[in-house]
Coordinates of N, CA, C and O in Angstrom, one line a residue:
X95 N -39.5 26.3 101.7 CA -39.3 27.0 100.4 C -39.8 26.1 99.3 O -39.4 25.0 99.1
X96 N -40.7 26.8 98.6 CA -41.2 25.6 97.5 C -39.9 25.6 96.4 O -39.1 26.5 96.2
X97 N -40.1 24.5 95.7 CA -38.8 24.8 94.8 C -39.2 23.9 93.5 O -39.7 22.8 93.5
X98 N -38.9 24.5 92.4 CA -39.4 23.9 90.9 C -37.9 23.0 90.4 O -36.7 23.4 90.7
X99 N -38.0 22.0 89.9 CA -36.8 21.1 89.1 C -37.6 20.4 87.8 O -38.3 19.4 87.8
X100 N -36.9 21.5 86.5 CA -37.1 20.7 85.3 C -36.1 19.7 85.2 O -35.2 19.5 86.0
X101 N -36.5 19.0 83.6 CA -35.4 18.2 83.3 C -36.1 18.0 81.9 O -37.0 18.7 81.8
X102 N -35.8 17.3 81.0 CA -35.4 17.2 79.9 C -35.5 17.6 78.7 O -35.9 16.9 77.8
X103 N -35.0 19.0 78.5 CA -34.5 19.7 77.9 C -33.2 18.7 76.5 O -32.9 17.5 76.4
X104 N -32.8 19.8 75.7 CA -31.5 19.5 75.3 C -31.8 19.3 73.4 O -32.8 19.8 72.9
X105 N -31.1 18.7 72.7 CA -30.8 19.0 71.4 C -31.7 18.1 70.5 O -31.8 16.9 70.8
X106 N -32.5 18.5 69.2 CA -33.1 17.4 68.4 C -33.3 17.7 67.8 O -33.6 18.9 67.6
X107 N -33.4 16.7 66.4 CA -33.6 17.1 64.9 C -35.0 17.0 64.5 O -35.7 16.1 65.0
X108 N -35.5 18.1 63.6 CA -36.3 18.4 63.5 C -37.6 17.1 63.1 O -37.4 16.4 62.2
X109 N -38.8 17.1 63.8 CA -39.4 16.0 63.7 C -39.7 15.3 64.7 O -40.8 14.8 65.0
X110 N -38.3 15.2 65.6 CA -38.3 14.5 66.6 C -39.0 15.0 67.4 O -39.8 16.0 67.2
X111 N -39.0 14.1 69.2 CA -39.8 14.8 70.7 C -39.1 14.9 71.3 O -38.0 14.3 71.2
X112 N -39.4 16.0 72.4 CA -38.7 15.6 74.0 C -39.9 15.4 74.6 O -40.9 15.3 74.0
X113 N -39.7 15.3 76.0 CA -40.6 15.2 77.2 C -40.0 16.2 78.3 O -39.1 15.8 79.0
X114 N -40.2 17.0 78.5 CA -40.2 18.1 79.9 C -40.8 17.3 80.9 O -41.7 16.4 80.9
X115 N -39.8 17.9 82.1 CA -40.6 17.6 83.4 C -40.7 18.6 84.4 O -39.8 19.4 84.2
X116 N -41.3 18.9 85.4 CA -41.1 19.8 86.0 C -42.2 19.4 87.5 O -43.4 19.2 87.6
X117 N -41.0 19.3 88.4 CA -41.1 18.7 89.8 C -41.3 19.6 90.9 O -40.4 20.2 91.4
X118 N -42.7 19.6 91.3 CA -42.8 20.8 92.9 C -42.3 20.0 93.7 O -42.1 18.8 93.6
X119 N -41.9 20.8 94.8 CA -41.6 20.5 95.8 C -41.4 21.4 97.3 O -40.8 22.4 97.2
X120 N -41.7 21.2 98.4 CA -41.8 22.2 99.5 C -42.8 21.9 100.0 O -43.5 20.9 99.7
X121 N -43.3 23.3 101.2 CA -44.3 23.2 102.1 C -46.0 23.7 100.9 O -46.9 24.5 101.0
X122 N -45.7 22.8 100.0 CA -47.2 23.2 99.1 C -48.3 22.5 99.4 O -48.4 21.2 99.4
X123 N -49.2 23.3 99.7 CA -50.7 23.1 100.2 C -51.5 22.5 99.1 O -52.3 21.5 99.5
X124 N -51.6 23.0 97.9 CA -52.5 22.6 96.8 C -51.8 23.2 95.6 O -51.1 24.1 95.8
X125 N -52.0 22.7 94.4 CA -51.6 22.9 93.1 C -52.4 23.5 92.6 O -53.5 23.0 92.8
X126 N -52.5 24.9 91.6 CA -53.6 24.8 91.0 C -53.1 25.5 89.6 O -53.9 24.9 89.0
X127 N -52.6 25.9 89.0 CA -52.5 26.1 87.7 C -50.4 26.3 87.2 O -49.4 27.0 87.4
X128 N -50.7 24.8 86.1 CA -49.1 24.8 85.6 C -49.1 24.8 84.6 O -50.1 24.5 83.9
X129 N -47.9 25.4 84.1 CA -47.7 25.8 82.3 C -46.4 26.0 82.6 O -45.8 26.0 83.6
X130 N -46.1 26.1 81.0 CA -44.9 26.3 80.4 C -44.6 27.3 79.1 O -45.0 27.1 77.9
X131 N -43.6 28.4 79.6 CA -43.3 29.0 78.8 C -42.3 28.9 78.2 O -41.6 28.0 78.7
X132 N -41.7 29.9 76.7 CA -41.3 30.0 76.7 C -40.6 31.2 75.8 O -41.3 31.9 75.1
X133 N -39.1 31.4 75.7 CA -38.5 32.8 75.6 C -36.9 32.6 74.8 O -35.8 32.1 75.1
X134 N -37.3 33.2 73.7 CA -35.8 33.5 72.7 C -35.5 34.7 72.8 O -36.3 35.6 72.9
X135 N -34.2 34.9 73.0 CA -33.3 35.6 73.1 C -33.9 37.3 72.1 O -34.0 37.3 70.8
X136 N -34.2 38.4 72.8 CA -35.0 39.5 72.1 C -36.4 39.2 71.8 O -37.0 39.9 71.0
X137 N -36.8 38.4 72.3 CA -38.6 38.5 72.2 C -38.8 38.4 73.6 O -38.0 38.2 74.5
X138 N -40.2 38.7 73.7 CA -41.1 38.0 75.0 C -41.6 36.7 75.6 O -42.3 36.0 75.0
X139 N -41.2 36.5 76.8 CA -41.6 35.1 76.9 C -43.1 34.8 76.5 O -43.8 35.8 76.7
X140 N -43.5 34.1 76.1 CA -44.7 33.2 75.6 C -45.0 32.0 76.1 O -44.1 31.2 76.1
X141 N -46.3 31.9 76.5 CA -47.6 31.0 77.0 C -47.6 29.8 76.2 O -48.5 29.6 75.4
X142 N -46.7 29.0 76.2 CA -47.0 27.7 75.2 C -47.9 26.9 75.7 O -48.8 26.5 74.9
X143 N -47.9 26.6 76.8 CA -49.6 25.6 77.2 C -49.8 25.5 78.9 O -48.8 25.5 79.6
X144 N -51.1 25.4 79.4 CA -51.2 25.8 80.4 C -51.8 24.3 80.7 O -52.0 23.5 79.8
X145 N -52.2 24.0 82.5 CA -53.0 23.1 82.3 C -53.8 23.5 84.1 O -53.2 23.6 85.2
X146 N -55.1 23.6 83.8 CA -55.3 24.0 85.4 C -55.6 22.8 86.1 O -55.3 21.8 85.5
X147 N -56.4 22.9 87.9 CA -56.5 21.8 88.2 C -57.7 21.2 88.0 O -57.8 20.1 88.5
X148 N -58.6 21.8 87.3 CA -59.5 20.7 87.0 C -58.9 19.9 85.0 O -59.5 19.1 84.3
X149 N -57.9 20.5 84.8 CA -57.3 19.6 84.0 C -57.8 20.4 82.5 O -57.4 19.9 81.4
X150 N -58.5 21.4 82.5 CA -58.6 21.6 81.2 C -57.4 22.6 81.0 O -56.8 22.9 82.0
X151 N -57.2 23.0 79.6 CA -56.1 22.7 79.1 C -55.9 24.2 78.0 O -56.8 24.6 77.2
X152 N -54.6 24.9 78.0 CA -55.0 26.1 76.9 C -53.7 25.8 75.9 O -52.8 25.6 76.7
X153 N -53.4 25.6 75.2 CA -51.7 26.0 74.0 C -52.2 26.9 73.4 O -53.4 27.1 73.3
X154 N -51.0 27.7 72.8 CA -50.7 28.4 72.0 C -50.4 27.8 70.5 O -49.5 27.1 70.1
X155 N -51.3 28.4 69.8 CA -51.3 28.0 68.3 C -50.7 27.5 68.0 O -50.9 26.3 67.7
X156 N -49.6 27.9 67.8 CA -48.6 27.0 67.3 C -48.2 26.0 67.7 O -47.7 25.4 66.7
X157 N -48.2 25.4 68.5 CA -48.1 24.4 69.1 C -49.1 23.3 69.1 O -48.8 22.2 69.4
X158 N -50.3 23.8 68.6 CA -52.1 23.1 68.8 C -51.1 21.6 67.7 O -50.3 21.6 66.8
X159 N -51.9 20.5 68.7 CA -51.8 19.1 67.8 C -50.3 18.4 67.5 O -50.0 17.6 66.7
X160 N -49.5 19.0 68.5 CA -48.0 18.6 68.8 C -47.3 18.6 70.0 O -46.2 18.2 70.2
X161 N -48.3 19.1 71.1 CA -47.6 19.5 72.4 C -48.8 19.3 72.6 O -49.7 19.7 72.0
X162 N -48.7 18.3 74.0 CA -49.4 17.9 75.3 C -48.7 18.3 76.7 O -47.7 17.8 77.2
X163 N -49.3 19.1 77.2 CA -49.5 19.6 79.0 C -50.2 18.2 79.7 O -51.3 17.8 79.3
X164 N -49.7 17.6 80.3 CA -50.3 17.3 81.5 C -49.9 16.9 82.8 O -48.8 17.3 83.2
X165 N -50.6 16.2 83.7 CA -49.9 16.4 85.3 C -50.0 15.6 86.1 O -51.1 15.0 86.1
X166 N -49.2 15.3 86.9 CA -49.4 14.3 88.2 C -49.8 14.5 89.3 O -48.9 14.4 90.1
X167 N -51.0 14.9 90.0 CA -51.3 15.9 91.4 C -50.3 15.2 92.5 O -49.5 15.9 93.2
X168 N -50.5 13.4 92.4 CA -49.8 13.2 93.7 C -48.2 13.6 93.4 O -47.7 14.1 94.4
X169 N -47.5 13.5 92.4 CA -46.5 13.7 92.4 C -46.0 15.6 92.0 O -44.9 15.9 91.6
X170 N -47.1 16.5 92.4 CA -46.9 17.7 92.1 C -46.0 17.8 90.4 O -45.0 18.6 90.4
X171 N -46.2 17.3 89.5 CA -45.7 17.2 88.4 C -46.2 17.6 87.7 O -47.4 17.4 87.8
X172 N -45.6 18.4 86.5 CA -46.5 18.8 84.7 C -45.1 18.1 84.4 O -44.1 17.9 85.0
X173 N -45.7 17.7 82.8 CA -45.2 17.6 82.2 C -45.4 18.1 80.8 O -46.5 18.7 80.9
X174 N -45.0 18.3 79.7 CA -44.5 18.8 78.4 C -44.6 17.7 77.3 O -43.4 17.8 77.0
X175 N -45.1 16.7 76.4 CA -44.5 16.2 75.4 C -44.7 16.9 74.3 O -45.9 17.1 74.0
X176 N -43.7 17.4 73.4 CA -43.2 17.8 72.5 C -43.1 16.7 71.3 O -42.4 15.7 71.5
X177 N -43.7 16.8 70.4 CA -43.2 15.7 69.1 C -43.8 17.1 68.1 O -44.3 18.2 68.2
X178 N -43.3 15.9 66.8 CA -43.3 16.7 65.6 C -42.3 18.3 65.4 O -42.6 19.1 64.5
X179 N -40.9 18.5 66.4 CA -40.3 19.7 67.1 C -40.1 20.2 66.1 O -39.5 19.5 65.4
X180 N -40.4 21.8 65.4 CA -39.8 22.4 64.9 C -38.5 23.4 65.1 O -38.2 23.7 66.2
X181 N -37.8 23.8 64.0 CA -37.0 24.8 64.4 C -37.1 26.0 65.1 O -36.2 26.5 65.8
X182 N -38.2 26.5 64.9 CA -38.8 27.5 66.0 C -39.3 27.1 67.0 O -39.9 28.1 67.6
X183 N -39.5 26.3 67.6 CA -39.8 25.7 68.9 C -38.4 25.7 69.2 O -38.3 24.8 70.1
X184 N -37.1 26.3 69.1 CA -35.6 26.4 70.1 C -36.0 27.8 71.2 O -36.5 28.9 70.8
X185 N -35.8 27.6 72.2 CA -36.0 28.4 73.1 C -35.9 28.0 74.2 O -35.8 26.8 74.3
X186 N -35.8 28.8 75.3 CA -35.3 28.1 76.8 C -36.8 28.1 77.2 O -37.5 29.1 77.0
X187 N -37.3 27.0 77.9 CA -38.6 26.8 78.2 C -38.3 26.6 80.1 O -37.5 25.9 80.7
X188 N -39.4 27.6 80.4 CA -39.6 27.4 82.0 C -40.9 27.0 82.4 O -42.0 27.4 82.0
X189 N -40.6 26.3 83.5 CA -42.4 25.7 84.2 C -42.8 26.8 84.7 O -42.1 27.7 84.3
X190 N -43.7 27.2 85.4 CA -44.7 27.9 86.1 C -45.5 26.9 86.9 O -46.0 25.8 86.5
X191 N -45.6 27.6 88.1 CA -46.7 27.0 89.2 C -47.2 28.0 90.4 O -46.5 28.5 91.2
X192 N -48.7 28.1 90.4 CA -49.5 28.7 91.0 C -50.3 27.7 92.1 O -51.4 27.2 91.9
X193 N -49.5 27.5 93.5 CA -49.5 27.3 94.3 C -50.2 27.7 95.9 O -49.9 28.8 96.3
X194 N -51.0 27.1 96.7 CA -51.3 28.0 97.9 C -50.5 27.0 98.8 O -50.2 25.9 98.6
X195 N -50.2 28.0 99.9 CA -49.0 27.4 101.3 C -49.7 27.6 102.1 O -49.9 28.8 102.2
X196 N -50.3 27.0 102.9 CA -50.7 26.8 104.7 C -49.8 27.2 105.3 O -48.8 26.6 105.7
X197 N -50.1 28.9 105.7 CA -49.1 29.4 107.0 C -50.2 30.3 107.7 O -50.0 31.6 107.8
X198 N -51.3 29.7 108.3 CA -51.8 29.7 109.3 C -53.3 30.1 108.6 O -54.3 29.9 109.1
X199 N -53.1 30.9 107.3 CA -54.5 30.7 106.8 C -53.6 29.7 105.0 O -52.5 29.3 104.8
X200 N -54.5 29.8 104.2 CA -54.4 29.4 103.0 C -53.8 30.6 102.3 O -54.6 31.6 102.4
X201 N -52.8 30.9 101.6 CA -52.1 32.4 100.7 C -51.6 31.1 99.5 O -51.0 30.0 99.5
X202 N -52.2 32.1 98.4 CA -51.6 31.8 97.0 C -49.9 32.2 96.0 O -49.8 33.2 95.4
X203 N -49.2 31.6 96.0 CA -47.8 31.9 95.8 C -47.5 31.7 93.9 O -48.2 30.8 93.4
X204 N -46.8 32.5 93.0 CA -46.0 32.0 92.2 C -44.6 31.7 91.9 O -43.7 32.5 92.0
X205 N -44.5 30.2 91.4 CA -43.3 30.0 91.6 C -42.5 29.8 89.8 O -43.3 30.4 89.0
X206 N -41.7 29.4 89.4 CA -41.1 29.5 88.1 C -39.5 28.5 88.7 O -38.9 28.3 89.7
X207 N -39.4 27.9 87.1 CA -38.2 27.0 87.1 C -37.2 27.7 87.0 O -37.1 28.9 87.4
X208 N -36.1 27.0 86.3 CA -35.1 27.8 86.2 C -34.8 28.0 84.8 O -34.2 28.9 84.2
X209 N -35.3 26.9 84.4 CA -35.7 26.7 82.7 C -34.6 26.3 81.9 O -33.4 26.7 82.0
X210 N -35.3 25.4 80.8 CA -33.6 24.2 80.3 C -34.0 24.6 78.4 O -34.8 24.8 77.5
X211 N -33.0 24.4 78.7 CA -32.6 24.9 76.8 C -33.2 23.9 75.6 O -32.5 22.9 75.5
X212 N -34.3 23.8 74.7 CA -34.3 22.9 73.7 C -34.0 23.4 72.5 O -34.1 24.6 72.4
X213 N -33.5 22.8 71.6 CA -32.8 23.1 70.5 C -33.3 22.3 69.3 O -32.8 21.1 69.2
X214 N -34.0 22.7 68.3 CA -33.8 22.0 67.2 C -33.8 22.1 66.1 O -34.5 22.9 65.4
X215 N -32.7 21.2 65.5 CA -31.7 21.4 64.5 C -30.9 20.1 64.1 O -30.5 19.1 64.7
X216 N -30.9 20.4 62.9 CA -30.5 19.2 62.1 C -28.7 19.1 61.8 O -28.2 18.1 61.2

């Protein structure tokens, strides 16, 4: 069972960074496209930045020139850095990963975090 584990989430005044992480793990064959969304309470979740495996790279406007995607292959890892956080960047943010599993041919799977809370506020 493949299985996603973010981590660093949690509370910051405006200005400040976090760093997201988000950890594959299981019978995964190949990595090929991670991002991070994310979702307030009565809207739609939203595409904040993607990163495929040849490493190029998409964000969402708002975000352009403050948030960096990128990734660890050997360590099945994205990460998130966040600086400059605004108050509207509060939202529960989840990984995404588009994975294939070796179960006797090659099949493509999507998997999703569980997704951790950022907050920022003064």
């Amino acid at each position: 069972q493949v299985q996603l584990v973010e981590s660093g989430g949690g509370l910051v005044q405006p200005g400040g960074s976090l760093r997201l992480s988000c950890a594959a793990s299981g019978p995964i064959f190949r990595v090929w496209t991670m991002a991070w969304y994310r979702q307030v309470p009565g809207k739609q979740r939203e595409l904040v930045a993607r990163i495929h495996s040849d490493s190029d790279t998409d964000y969402v406007d708002s975000v352009k020139g403050r948030f960096t995607v990128s990734r660890d292959n050997a360590k099945k890892t994205s990460y998130l850095q966040m600086n400059n956080l605004k108050p509207e960047d509060t939202a529960v943010y989840s990984c995404y990963v588009r994975v294939t599993v070796l179960i006797h041919v090659e099949r493509a799977f999507e998997y999703w975090g569980q997704g951790t809370q950022v907050t920022v506020s003064s």
